[in-house]
Short mmCIF file of C-alpha atoms and ligand atoms in Angstrom, two decimals:
data_model
loop_
_atom_site.label_atom_id
_atom_site.label_comp_id
_atom_site.label_asym_id
_atom_site.label_seq_id
_atom_site.Cartn_x
_atom_site.Cartn_y
_atom_site.Cartn_z
CA UNK A 192 -0.02 0.22 -0.12
CA UNK A 193 1.91 2.98 -0.89
CA UNK A 194 1.58 6.25 1.13
CA UNK A 195 -2.39 7.14 1.03
CA UNK A 196 -3.16 9.59 -1.87
CA UNK A 197 0.40 9.95 -3.29
CA UNK A 198 3.18 8.55 -5.44
CA UNK A 199 5.90 9.24 -2.59
CA UNK A 200 7.92 6.42 -1.42
CA UNK A 201 9.06 7.15 2.15
CA UNK A 202 12.25 5.19 2.66
CA UNK A 203 13.18 7.73 5.63
CA UNK A 204 11.98 5.37 8.29
CA UNK A 205 9.83 2.57 8.91
CA UNK A 206 8.06 4.89 11.78
CA UNK A 207 6.63 6.88 8.87
CA UNK A 208 3.70 4.30 7.99
CA UNK A 209 -0.02 5.26 8.11
CA UNK A 210 -2.49 3.01 9.87
CA UNK A 211 -4.25 0.79 7.31
CA UNK A 212 -7.93 0.74 7.22
CA UNK A 213 -8.40 -2.23 9.16
CA UNK A 214 -6.30 -0.92 12.25
CA UNK A 215 -8.48 2.37 11.78
CA UNK A 216 -11.90 0.12 11.94
CA UNK A 217 -10.30 -1.23 15.03
CA UNK A 218 -9.57 1.91 16.73
CA UNK A 219 -13.05 3.35 15.79
CA UNK A 220 -14.70 0.31 17.39
CA UNK A 221 -12.57 -0.17 20.48
CA UNK A 222 -13.82 -1.03 23.85
CA UNK A 223 -11.97 1.30 26.13
CA UNK A 224 -11.79 2.08 29.78
CA UNK A 225 -9.79 3.84 32.36
CA UNK A 226 -6.33 2.20 31.63
CA UNK A 227 -4.59 4.09 34.81
CA UNK A 228 -7.10 2.26 36.98
CA UNK A 229 -6.31 -0.95 34.79
CA UNK A 230 -10.07 -0.51 33.38
CA UNK A 231 -8.89 -0.73 29.63
CA UNK A 232 -10.02 -3.79 28.17
CA UNK A 233 -8.31 -3.82 24.61
CA UNK A 234 -4.83 -2.79 26.52
CA UNK A 235 -5.29 -5.72 28.69
CA UNK A 236 -5.98 -7.97 25.62
CA UNK A 237 -2.92 -6.41 23.93
CA UNK A 238 -0.52 -6.73 27.19
CA UNK A 239 -1.54 -10.33 27.62
CA UNK A 240 -0.97 -10.82 23.76
CA UNK A 241 2.27 -9.28 24.08
CA UNK A 242 3.63 -11.13 26.54
CA UNK A 243 2.49 -14.58 25.70
CA UNK A 244 4.12 -14.02 22.07
CA UNK A 245 7.40 -12.94 23.68
CA UNK A 246 7.13 -15.67 26.54
CA UNK A 247 7.60 -13.23 29.05
CA UNK A 248 4.66 -13.30 32.49
CA UNK A 249 3.60 -9.53 31.68
CA UNK A 250 3.63 -6.21 29.58
CA UNK A 251 3.25 -2.81 30.12
CA UNK A 252 1.89 -0.72 26.95
CA UNK A 253 3.67 2.49 26.78
CA UNK A 254 3.92 5.75 24.39
CA UNK A 255 6.55 4.96 22.35
CA UNK A 256 10.01 2.83 22.37
CA UNK A 257 11.94 5.84 24.24
CA UNK A 258 9.35 5.52 27.16
CA UNK A 259 9.68 1.59 27.26
CA UNK A 260 13.50 1.97 27.61
CA UNK A 261 13.49 4.39 30.02
CA UNK A 262 10.92 2.95 32.25
CA UNK A 263 12.76 -0.52 31.93
CA UNK A 264 16.43 0.93 32.48
CA UNK A 265 15.01 2.85 35.60
CA UNK A 266 13.38 -0.01 36.99
CA UNK A 267 16.48 -2.23 36.78
CA UNK A 268 19.07 0.39 38.08
CA UNK A 269 19.69 3.08 40.96
CA UNK A 270 21.23 6.64 40.30
CA UNK A 271 24.82 6.32 40.35
CA UNK A 272 25.07 2.86 38.66
CA UNK A 273 26.56 1.74 35.09
CA UNK A 274 24.88 0.57 32.17
CA UNK A 275 26.74 -1.16 29.73
CA UNK A 276 25.88 -0.63 25.84
CA UNK A 277 26.94 -0.49 22.57
CA UNK A 278 28.94 2.74 21.48
CA UNK A 279 26.16 3.23 18.45
CA UNK A 280 22.97 1.96 21.16
CA UNK A 281 19.93 3.86 20.08
CA UNK A 282 19.65 4.57 23.96
CA UNK A 283 22.66 6.27 24.17
CA UNK A 284 22.77 8.32 21.03
CA UNK A 285 19.48 9.10 20.20
CA UNK A 286 17.08 9.03 23.46
CA UNK A 287 17.96 12.71 24.59
CA UNK A 288 20.25 11.22 27.69
CA UNK A 289 17.29 10.07 29.65
CA UNK A 290 19.57 7.58 31.25
CA UNK A 291 21.24 10.48 32.88
CA UNK A 292 18.87 13.09 32.87
CA UNK A 293 16.20 10.76 34.89
CA UNK A 294 17.85 7.45 35.70
CA UNK A 295 21.20 8.93 37.11
CA UNK A 296 23.76 6.40 34.91
CA UNK A 297 26.91 6.30 33.81
CA UNK A 298 26.81 5.02 30.36
CA UNK A 299 29.84 2.40 29.97
CA UNK A 300 29.86 1.81 25.66
CA UNK A 301 31.38 -1.28 24.31
CA UNK A 302 32.17 -0.61 20.83
CA UNK A 303 30.89 -3.95 18.64
CA UNK A 304 31.30 -4.99 15.23
CA UNK A 305 28.45 -4.61 13.41
CA UNK A 306 26.60 -3.66 16.46
CA UNK A 307 27.48 -6.70 18.31
CA UNK A 308 29.30 -6.57 21.50
CA UNK A 309 32.01 -9.42 22.51
CA UNK A 310 31.43 -10.94 25.14
CA UNK A 311 34.90 -10.62 26.67
CA UNK A 312 34.56 -6.62 26.16
CA UNK A 313 31.34 -6.98 27.96
CA UNK A 314 32.84 -8.82 31.00
CA UNK A 315 35.78 -6.32 31.04
CA UNK A 316 33.55 -3.68 31.53
CA UNK A 317 31.74 -5.26 34.31
CA UNK A 318 32.03 -3.93 37.91
CA UNK A 319 30.95 -5.14 40.85
CA UNK A 320 31.63 -2.00 42.74
CA UNK A 321 34.46 -3.59 44.85
CA UNK A 322 36.55 -0.73 43.43
CA UNK A 323 35.98 1.89 45.46
CA UNK A 324 36.41 4.14 42.19
CA UNK A 325 34.49 2.67 40.04
CA UNK A 326 30.65 2.25 39.75
CA UNK A 327 28.58 -0.86 40.19
CA UNK A 328 27.18 -2.28 36.68
CA UNK A 329 23.03 -1.88 37.15
CA UNK A 330 22.24 -3.30 33.82
CA UNK A 331 23.39 -4.63 30.13
CA UNK A 332 21.76 -3.19 27.67
CA UNK A 333 21.43 -5.11 24.25
CA UNK A 334 19.88 -3.72 21.03
CA UNK A 335 18.15 -6.00 18.52
CA UNK A 336 18.12 -5.56 15.49
CA UNK A 337 20.71 -2.74 16.00
CA UNK A 338 19.60 0.49 14.21
CA UNK A 339 22.96 2.03 13.54
CA UNK A 340 24.88 -0.66 12.58
CA UNK A 341 22.15 -1.50 9.69
CA UNK A 342 19.41 -3.37 11.40
CA UNK A 343 21.71 -6.41 11.93
CA UNK A 344 20.76 -9.38 14.16
CA UNK A 345 21.99 -10.78 17.63
CA UNK A 346 21.40 -14.66 17.36
CA UNK A 347 20.23 -16.80 20.07
CA UNK A 348 23.25 -17.86 21.02
CA UNK A 349 24.95 -14.73 20.90
CA UNK A 350 22.25 -13.57 23.59
CA UNK A 351 22.09 -16.41 25.44
CA UNK A 352 25.92 -15.90 25.94
CA UNK A 353 25.78 -12.31 26.79
CA UNK A 354 23.04 -12.84 29.11
CA UNK A 355 24.57 -15.52 30.89
CA UNK A 356 27.73 -13.68 31.66
CA UNK A 357 25.68 -10.74 32.98
CA UNK A 358 23.39 -12.91 35.05
CA UNK A 359 27.04 -14.44 36.43
CA UNK A 360 27.79 -11.07 37.51
CA UNK A 361 24.08 -10.66 38.83
CA UNK A 362 23.44 -7.97 36.14
CA UNK A 363 20.14 -8.30 34.53
CA UNK A 364 19.66 -7.40 30.79
CA UNK A 365 17.38 -5.29 28.65
CA UNK A 366 16.92 -5.43 25.37
CA UNK A 367 15.82 -2.60 23.13
CA UNK A 368 13.84 -4.91 20.67
CA UNK A 369 12.39 -1.94 18.40
CA UNK A 370 12.76 -4.16 15.66
CA UNK A 371 12.68 -7.90 17.48
CA UNK A 372 10.23 -9.56 15.20
CA UNK A 373 12.59 -8.13 12.17
CA UNK A 374 15.27 -10.12 14.04
CA UNK A 375 13.12 -13.30 14.73
CA UNK A 376 12.11 -13.34 11.02
CA UNK A 377 15.63 -12.69 9.54
CA UNK A 378 16.96 -15.72 12.08
CA UNK A 379 13.83 -18.13 11.49
CA UNK A 380 13.48 -18.22 15.22
CA UNK A 381 10.30 -18.02 17.46
CA UNK A 382 10.91 -14.25 19.31
CA UNK A 383 10.51 -16.09 22.41
CA UNK A 384 13.12 -17.72 22.18
CA UNK A 385 15.41 -14.66 21.26
CA UNK A 386 14.65 -12.73 24.12
CA UNK A 387 13.98 -15.78 26.49
CA UNK A 388 17.74 -15.19 28.24
CA UNK A 389 17.11 -11.29 28.72
CA UNK A 390 15.35 -10.02 31.96
CA UNK A 391 13.02 -7.58 29.73
CA UNK A 392 12.48 -6.76 26.38
CA UNK A 393 10.69 -3.40 24.77
CA UNK A 394 9.52 -3.83 21.37
CA UNK A 395 7.73 -1.06 19.06
CA UNK A 396 4.24 -1.33 17.06
CA UNK A 397 4.90 1.80 15.29
CA UNK A 398 8.24 0.63 13.64
CA UNK A 399 8.22 -2.05 11.20
CA UNK A 400 5.26 -3.72 12.36
CA UNK A 401 3.19 -0.54 11.23
CA UNK A 402 0.88 0.64 13.79
CA UNK A 403 0.81 4.33 14.11
CA UNK A 404 1.62 4.26 18.18
CA UNK A 405 3.03 2.37 20.67
CA UNK A 406 5.18 -0.32 22.25
CA UNK A 407 5.60 -2.74 24.88
CA UNK A 408 7.63 -3.21 27.71
CA UNK A 409 7.82 -7.50 28.95
CA UNK A 410 9.20 -8.98 32.00
CA UNK A 411 8.25 -10.75 35.34
CA UNK A 412 4.91 -9.95 36.45
CA UNK A 413 6.61 -8.20 39.74
CA UNK A 414 8.78 -6.03 37.53
CA UNK A 415 6.21 -4.87 35.15
CA UNK A 416 4.36 -3.68 38.37
CA UNK A 417 7.11 -1.69 39.62
CA UNK A 418 7.77 -0.23 35.90
CA UNK A 419 4.11 0.81 36.12
CA UNK A 420 4.92 2.79 38.86
CA UNK A 421 7.52 4.86 36.81
CA UNK A 422 5.62 4.95 34.16
CA UNK A 423 3.09 7.17 35.63
CA UNK A 424 5.73 9.14 37.39
CA UNK A 425 6.85 10.33 34.13
CA UNK A 426 3.36 10.94 32.79
CA UNK A 427 2.59 7.83 30.87
CA UNK A 428 -0.27 6.61 32.36
CA UNK A 429 -2.66 6.73 29.62
CA UNK A 430 -6.41 6.83 30.15
CA UNK A 431 -8.74 5.36 27.29
CA UNK A 432 -5.55 4.33 25.40
CA UNK A 433 -7.87 1.25 23.85
CA UNK A 434 -8.35 3.42 21.01
CA UNK A 435 -4.38 3.34 20.07
CA UNK A 436 -4.07 -0.42 21.37
CA UNK A 437 -6.53 -1.42 19.01
CA UNK A 438 -4.23 -0.48 16.08
CA UNK A 439 -1.31 -2.25 17.80
CA UNK A 440 -3.47 -5.59 18.19
CA UNK A 441 -3.76 -5.30 14.56
CA UNK A 442 -0.50 -4.56 14.07
CA UNK A 443 0.98 -7.61 16.11
CA UNK A 444 -1.59 -10.27 14.62
CA UNK A 445 -0.62 -8.95 10.74
CA UNK A 446 2.92 -7.55 11.09
CA UNK A 447 5.49 -10.25 11.86
CA UNK A 448 4.40 -12.40 9.08
CA UNK A 449 5.29 -10.13 6.26
CA UNK A 450 8.35 -8.67 7.39
CA UNK A 451 10.45 -11.25 5.02
CA UNK A 452 8.97 -9.20 2.27
CA UNK A 453 10.49 -6.19 3.57
CA UNK A 454 13.93 -7.64 4.37
CA UNK A 455 13.62 -9.04 0.51
CA UNK A 456 12.99 -5.49 -0.60
CA UNK A 457 15.76 -3.78 1.34
CA UNK A 458 18.14 -6.78 0.00
CA UNK A 459 17.21 -5.74 -3.91
CA UNK A 460 17.78 -2.15 -2.99
CA UNK A 461 21.07 -2.78 -1.50
CA UNK A 462 22.33 -4.97 -4.07
CA UNK A 463 21.28 -2.52 -6.83
CA UNK A 464 23.17 0.10 -4.74
CA UNK A 465 26.21 -2.17 -4.38
CA UNK A 466 26.83 -2.31 -8.25
CA UNK A 467 26.54 1.27 -8.93
CA UNK A 468 29.96 3.28 -8.80
CA UNK A 469 31.40 4.77 -6.11
CA UNK A 470 28.45 3.65 -3.73
CA UNK A 471 29.31 1.47 -0.92
CA UNK A 472 26.94 -0.82 0.84
CA UNK A 473 28.44 -3.30 3.12
CA UNK A 474 25.97 -6.37 2.00
CA UNK A 475 27.06 -8.57 4.82
CA UNK A 476 25.07 -5.88 7.03
CA UNK A 477 21.69 -5.94 5.13
CA UNK A 478 19.80 -8.66 7.55
CA UNK A 479 16.61 -7.04 7.89
CA UNK A 480 14.98 -3.78 6.52
CA UNK A 481 17.30 -1.41 6.90
CA UNK A 482 20.08 -0.26 4.26
CA UNK A 483 23.28 1.76 5.00
CA UNK A 484 24.89 3.31 1.95
CA UNK A 485 27.89 5.36 1.84
CA UNK A 486 28.81 7.67 -0.99
CA UNK A 487 32.42 7.81 -2.30
CA UNK A 488 32.19 9.79 -5.34
CA UNK A 489 33.20 13.78 -5.88
CA UNK A 490 29.77 14.43 -8.38
CA UNK A 491 27.43 13.61 -5.74
CA UNK A 492 27.20 13.74 -1.60
CA UNK A 493 24.73 12.22 0.23
CA UNK A 494 22.23 15.48 1.05
CA UNK A 495 22.54 16.27 -2.92
CA UNK A 496 21.80 12.22 -3.67
CA UNK A 497 18.61 12.81 -1.40
CA UNK A 498 17.43 15.43 -3.10
CA UNK A 499 17.47 14.09 -6.67
CA UNK A 500 15.76 11.18 -4.98
CA UNK A 501 13.02 13.55 -3.97
CA UNK A 502 12.76 14.74 -7.54
CA UNK A 503 11.64 11.38 -8.17
CA UNK A 504 9.14 11.11 -5.28
CA UNK A 505 11.92 9.10 -2.98
CA UNK A 506 12.19 10.51 0.40
CA UNK A 507 15.67 9.49 1.88
CA UNK A 508 17.63 11.74 4.68
CA UNK A 509 21.42 11.78 4.78
CA UNK A 510 22.84 10.94 8.11
CA UNK A 511 26.02 13.20 7.36
CA UNK A 512 28.01 14.09 3.89
CA UNK A 513 28.51 10.41 3.11
CA UNK A 514 26.12 8.25 4.47
CA UNK A 515 22.45 7.58 3.80
CA UNK A 516 19.89 5.26 5.71
CA UNK A 517 16.92 3.65 3.69
CA UNK A 518 14.16 1.78 5.58
CA UNK A 519 11.65 -0.69 3.94
CA UNK A 520 8.25 -1.36 5.48
CA UNK A 521 4.78 -2.09 4.76
CA UNK A 522 3.85 0.73 2.49
CA UNK A 523 6.97 -0.23 0.44
CA UNK A 524 5.61 -2.43 -2.26
CA UNK A 525 7.25 -4.83 -5.26
CA UNK A 526 6.60 -1.97 -7.67
CA UNK A 527 8.11 0.89 -5.28
CA UNK A 528 11.15 -1.15 -4.52
CA UNK A 529 11.64 -1.54 -8.69
CA UNK A 530 11.18 2.11 -8.67
CA UNK A 531 13.72 2.78 -6.19
CA UNK A 532 16.34 0.55 -8.06
CA UNK A 533 15.32 2.18 -11.27
CA UNK A 534 16.00 5.62 -9.68
CA UNK A 535 19.11 5.11 -8.41
CA UNK A 536 20.41 3.16 -11.40
CA UNK A 537 19.18 6.43 -13.30
CA UNK A 538 20.80 8.87 -10.87
CA UNK A 539 24.15 7.08 -10.21
CA UNK A 540 24.62 4.68 -13.11
N1 LIG B 893 14.45 4.82 15.72
C1 LIG B 893 13.84 5.84 14.93
C2 LIG B 893 14.29 7.30 15.50
O1 LIG B 893 16.09 7.06 15.68
C3 LIG B 893 14.22 8.14 14.72
C4 LIG B 893 14.43 5.61 13.40
O2 LIG B 893 13.61 6.03 12.61
O3 LIG B 893 14.49 4.40 13.27
N2 LIG B 893 15.01 1.55 19.87
C5 LIG B 893 15.62 1.72 18.42
C6 LIG B 893 16.33 0.58 18.04
C7 LIG B 893 15.01 2.66 17.48
O4 LIG B 893 15.38 2.23 16.38
C8 LIG B 893 13.97 3.73 17.89
C9 LIG B 893 13.61 4.67 17.10
C10 LIG B 893 13.79 3.79 19.58
C11 LIG B 893 14.41 2.75 20.33
C12 LIG B 893 12.97 4.78 19.68
O5 LIG B 893 11.42 4.44 19.53
P1 LIG B 893 10.40 5.79 19.84
O6 LIG B 893 10.66 6.73 18.25
O7 LIG B 893 9.25 4.86 19.62
O8 LIG B 893 10.87 6.52 20.75
#
């Protein structure tokens, strides 16, 4: 389904999708109540469905991925502790410093390869607080898929290994699984197996699953009850939120089953790009719906390439002068993908 009413193809992000008619209908007909008092049946249903899907005891519906991560990290830690995360983790780079401003944490970044931290580097970063000069590690955060690395996935085995070593040091693990269903589809595994080793996971309805709003935090029942209190503190207690949860239910039911299409589209675009002169794409990172490309030419840079694409009704944003991220999603069809490839060949060939 193209962006309604236009021929525009929006590759800026999978957050740009519009609710489809089924979502809008579900929203209009949703049974609602006051969710702060636990009285919204649609939110309750979404939380139960999500927890079951991810093999966790309970779920907490939150406004955004940022809120899900923040509530999780705040619940896991105490001010003055450290959080171990990958150098390019979304929570570290793009969540407006909530970690420090609100949780009072010291980030301890570990540089990964394609977004994957080596277990020995994570272990070396863990501090039990016995050294008076060092803060104690409060939580280990993993991101799957890793956005900035290009949608790369962390396998079940890699997740298990990192979680096992964190747990051996009594450190809990939170997964920023904004696109966890993409990871599960790419790896052909059950998402529950992918997150089983971790204590908590946050995933987004409003990215590749195609809903307009919302994310879910899943964990033990006890953890979720504590997180619910903190969600209230930061103003995340929503009232008749069933109106948005209804669209998320449709997204959870229909979204995961079609993600392989987005991955195939991303692959097709990446392979086209890789053949073009002066364009670099590391095809080994194109595992899901994100393509990172580097412009290595004198006649064109990333901003001018985005402008040229815009004249073809294709939207993309430069990350800097040389790099562009392209993201495929439910509103990018087979025909759209062909059109993107043809436009790229015309502009750059
Ligand atoms: N990612 C967005 C924004 O950076 C603009 C995008 O377009 O990719 N974790 C990950 C891995 C994310 O990619 C994002 C958003 C978030 C968390 C935050 O989610 P929201 O935007 O719902 O707060």
